[in-house]
Short mmCIF file of C-alpha atoms in Angstrom, two decimals:
data_model
loop_
_atom_site.label_atom_id
_atom_site.label_comp_id
_atom_site.label_asym_id
_atom_site.label_seq_id
_atom_site.Cartn_x
_atom_site.Cartn_y
_atom_site.Cartn_z
CA MET A 1 125.63 117.41 82.51
CA THR A 2 129.01 116.71 80.91
CA TYR A 3 128.05 118.81 77.84
CA VAL A 4 127.02 121.76 80.02
CA THR A 5 130.30 121.58 81.93
CA SER A 6 132.43 121.38 78.77
CA SER A 7 130.45 124.24 77.23
CA ALA A 8 131.00 126.41 80.31
CA ARG A 9 134.71 125.59 80.24
CA ALA A 10 134.92 126.54 76.56
CA GLU A 11 133.21 129.86 77.28
CA MET A 12 135.55 130.65 80.17
CA SER A 13 138.53 129.72 78.02
CA GLU A 14 137.35 132.08 75.27
CA LEU A 15 136.87 134.95 77.72
CA ARG A 16 140.40 134.40 79.08
CA ARG A 17 141.75 134.29 75.53
CA LEU A 18 140.08 137.59 74.66
CA LYS A 19 141.48 139.17 77.80
CA THR A 20 144.97 138.47 76.44
CA LEU A 21 144.06 140.48 73.32
CA LEU A 22 143.70 143.66 75.36
CA PRO A 23 146.62 146.08 75.05
CA PRO A 24 148.65 146.07 78.30
CA GLU A 25 147.54 149.60 79.15
CA LEU A 26 143.88 148.48 79.28
CA GLN A 27 144.17 145.14 81.08
CA ASN A 28 143.80 146.53 84.60
CA TRP A 29 140.50 148.32 84.03
CA VAL A 30 138.72 146.61 81.13
CA MET A 31 136.82 143.38 81.88
CA VAL A 32 135.56 140.80 79.39
CA GLU A 33 132.36 138.96 80.34
CA GLY A 34 129.59 136.91 78.77
CA SER A 35 126.29 138.77 78.47
CA THR A 36 123.45 137.63 80.75
CA GLU A 37 120.68 139.52 78.94
CA ILE A 38 117.93 137.97 76.82
CA ASN A 39 118.75 138.42 73.11
CA PRO A 40 121.72 140.77 73.66
CA PRO A 41 123.86 142.31 70.91
CA LEU A 42 126.78 140.20 69.73
CA ILE A 43 129.35 142.41 71.45
CA ARG A 44 129.26 145.80 73.14
CA CYS A 45 131.02 147.99 75.71
CA GLU A 46 129.50 149.34 78.89
CA GLU A 47 131.00 151.82 81.32
CA LEU A 48 130.59 150.45 84.85
CA GLY A 49 132.35 153.26 86.65
CA ARG A 50 134.74 156.11 86.14
CA ASP A 51 137.71 153.79 85.69
CA GLU A 52 136.01 150.51 84.79
CA VAL A 53 134.70 149.28 81.43
CA GLU A 54 133.18 145.92 80.56
CA ILE A 55 133.10 144.30 77.12
CA GLN A 56 130.02 142.05 77.03
CA ILE A 57 129.73 139.19 74.54
CA ASP A 58 126.84 136.95 73.50
CA LEU A 59 128.86 133.75 73.61
CA ALA A 60 126.13 131.67 71.92
CA LYS A 61 126.38 133.80 68.77
CA TRP A 62 130.10 134.42 69.20
CA GLU A 63 131.04 130.76 68.75
CA ASN A 64 129.57 130.80 65.21
CA LEU A 65 132.35 133.14 64.08
CA ALA A 66 135.87 132.17 63.07
CA ILE A 67 138.71 133.07 65.45
CA ASP A 68 140.11 135.80 63.19
CA GLN A 69 136.64 137.33 62.83
CA ARG A 70 136.18 137.34 66.60
CA ASN A 71 139.56 138.96 67.12
CA LEU A 72 138.89 141.88 64.78
CA LEU A 73 135.38 142.49 66.16
CA PHE A 74 136.84 142.42 69.66
CA TRP A 75 139.54 144.92 68.71
CA HIS A 76 136.80 147.16 67.28
CA GLU A 77 135.34 147.43 70.79
CA VAL A 78 138.81 148.00 72.23
CA ALA A 79 139.24 150.82 69.72
CA ARG A 80 135.95 152.37 70.86
CA ILE A 81 137.30 152.41 74.40
CA GLN A 82 140.54 154.02 73.25
CA ASN A 83 138.60 156.57 71.17
CA ASP A 84 136.32 157.32 74.14
CA THR A 85 133.16 156.70 72.08
CA ILE A 86 131.45 154.20 74.41
CA PRO A 87 127.69 154.90 74.70
CA ARG A 88 126.98 156.23 78.19
CA GLU A 89 123.80 156.35 80.19
CA GLY A 90 123.58 160.08 80.80
CA TRP A 91 121.29 162.58 82.42
CA GLU A 92 119.33 163.34 79.25
CA MET A 93 116.35 161.02 79.73
CA ALA A 94 115.86 162.09 83.35
CA ALA A 95 116.18 165.75 82.39
CA LEU A 96 113.68 165.33 79.56
CA ALA A 97 111.16 163.71 81.90
CA ILE A 98 111.65 166.45 84.50
CA GLY A 99 111.32 169.15 81.84
CA LEU A 100 108.13 167.68 80.40
CA GLY A 101 106.63 167.25 83.85
CA GLY A 102 107.58 170.80 84.77
CA ALA A 103 106.12 172.20 81.56
CA VAL A 104 102.78 170.48 82.17
CA GLY A 105 102.75 171.73 85.77
CA GLU A 106 103.55 175.33 84.81
CA LEU A 107 100.83 175.32 82.17
CA TRP A 108 98.43 174.57 85.01
CA VAL A 109 99.68 177.33 87.34
CA GLN A 110 100.49 179.67 84.42
CA ASP A 111 103.96 180.75 85.55
CA GLY A 112 105.61 181.99 82.34
CA LEU A 113 109.21 182.09 83.59
CA LEU A 114 109.17 178.56 85.03
CA LEU A 115 107.43 177.31 81.89
CA LEU A 116 110.23 178.80 79.79
CA LEU A 117 112.86 177.14 81.98
CA ALA A 118 111.10 173.77 81.74
CA LEU A 119 110.87 174.04 77.96
CA SER A 120 114.54 175.00 77.76
CA LEU A 121 115.46 171.91 79.77
CA CYS A 122 113.38 169.79 77.38
CA GLY A 123 115.11 171.35 74.38
CA ILE A 124 118.66 170.86 75.68
CA SER A 125 118.12 167.26 76.81
CA GLY A 126 116.23 166.41 73.62
CA TYR A 127 119.06 167.77 71.47
CA ARG A 128 121.65 165.78 73.44
CA LEU A 129 119.61 162.61 72.97
CA TRP A 130 119.38 163.29 69.24
CA GLN A 131 123.15 163.76 69.10
CA LYS A 132 123.77 160.46 70.89
CA ASN A 133 121.46 158.54 68.58
CA ASN A 134 122.39 160.27 65.31
CA GLY A 135 122.95 157.53 62.72
CA GLU A 136 125.63 159.36 60.73
CA ARG A 137 127.65 160.16 63.83
CA LYS A 138 127.43 156.57 65.10
CA LEU A 139 128.52 155.26 61.69
CA LYS A 140 131.49 157.67 61.59
CA GLU A 141 132.58 156.52 65.06
CA SER A 142 132.26 152.87 64.03
CA ILE A 143 134.35 153.38 60.88
CA GLU A 144 137.04 155.16 62.90
CA ALA A 145 137.05 152.25 65.37
CA ASP A 146 137.35 149.78 62.46
CA GLU A 147 140.46 151.61 61.26
CA LYS A 148 141.97 151.47 64.72
CA ALA A 149 141.04 147.76 65.03
CA ILE A 150 143.15 147.11 61.93
CA ALA A 151 146.08 148.90 63.56
CA LEU A 152 145.59 146.88 66.77
CA ALA A 153 145.58 143.65 64.76
CA THR A 154 148.97 144.52 63.23
CA ARG A 155 150.22 145.30 66.72
CA PHE A 156 149.27 141.74 67.72
CA GLY A 157 151.03 140.11 64.77
CA TYR A 158 148.57 140.26 61.85
CA THR A 159 149.78 141.37 58.46
CA LEU A 160 147.85 144.36 57.12
CA PRO A 161 146.16 142.38 54.29
CA ASN A 162 145.07 139.63 56.70
CA ALA A 163 143.68 142.15 59.17
CA TYR A 164 141.53 143.71 56.45
CA LYS A 165 140.41 140.28 55.20
CA SER A 166 139.44 139.11 58.68
CA LEU A 167 137.35 142.17 59.49
CA GLY A 168 135.77 142.15 56.02
CA SER A 169 134.78 138.49 56.34
CA ALA A 170 133.31 139.23 59.80
CA PHE A 171 131.11 141.94 58.27
CA LYS A 172 129.96 139.60 55.49
CA THR A 173 128.97 136.96 58.05
CA LEU A 174 127.14 139.51 60.20
CA ILE A 175 125.29 140.89 57.18
CA GLU A 176 124.05 137.38 56.38
CA GLN A 177 123.03 136.67 59.99
CA THR A 178 121.44 140.01 60.94
CA PRO A 179 117.66 140.20 60.42
CA ASN A 180 117.38 143.84 61.53
CA ARG A 181 117.46 145.97 58.39
CA ARG A 182 118.95 149.08 60.01
CA GLN A 183 121.73 147.13 61.71
CA ARG A 184 122.45 145.23 58.49
CA LYS A 185 122.73 148.55 56.64
CA GLN A 186 125.30 149.72 59.20
CA TYR A 187 127.42 146.63 58.58
CA GLU A 188 127.13 147.12 54.81
CA SER A 189 128.27 150.75 55.11
CA ARG A 190 131.20 149.74 57.31
CA LEU A 191 132.18 147.03 54.82
CA GLN A 192 132.18 149.55 51.97
CA ALA A 193 134.33 151.94 54.01
CA LEU A 194 136.69 149.08 54.88
CA ARG A 195 137.10 148.17 51.21
CA ARG A 196 137.98 151.77 50.35
CA SER A 197 140.49 151.86 53.19
CA ALA A 198 142.04 148.54 52.11
CA SER A 199 142.37 149.81 48.54
CA LYS A 200 144.18 152.95 49.74
CA ALA A 201 146.45 150.90 52.01
CA LYS A 202 147.31 148.53 49.14
CA GLU A 203 148.11 151.46 46.85
CA LYS A 204 150.31 153.04 49.51
CA MET A 205 152.20 149.77 50.06
CA GLN A 206 152.80 149.42 46.31
CA GLN A 207 154.10 153.00 46.10
CA GLU A 208 156.46 152.45 49.03
CA LYS A 209 157.66 149.20 47.46
CA GLY A 210 158.37 151.02 44.19
CA LYS A 211 160.43 153.67 46.01
CA ARG A 212 162.77 151.18 47.69
CA PRO A 213 166.28 151.31 46.22
CA LEU A 214 167.56 148.23 44.43
CA ARG A 215 170.36 146.34 46.15
#
């Protein structure tokens, strides 16, 4: 009983800590909660309403990461919110089901115009679903959020090299711990992009250092 209580306290303390890592402009409408699903993703965002977003965390897996790794992965989700790239439950699945049902019905009654409309609805909703689940687009959005997470880390006191190291080590840990091949490939691609970005940032810092006048 004591262990359960101390564990719950540690989880609540971590959620409060993460809340302090939100930029001030997000603190009033972004919530941080532990996930209640069975086998949830490590961390993800969900839009609860027009002006309300929740960052959900699998605290059992979360505690296996170092603090700096947690911080950068958390800021990645914050960056997704700022970039407005949170996955949303849209109308596409319902529209696709309606379109398919309508197409089958119109085949039976043989109404050409209504059949064409039903097929058009299927096509539009199917294309939107493909767009939402396109791997290249999702990877591009993730890499952009990683870049912004680095900037957020520096805003909260990290040096640029340490921010890159922390996010890179988080990816390495996730690659080792992720059994899903497709998800692991995503982390590997993001790590490669992060290394390229870190190399460019290092080169830029060296150039700026070389341009400083001697005193």
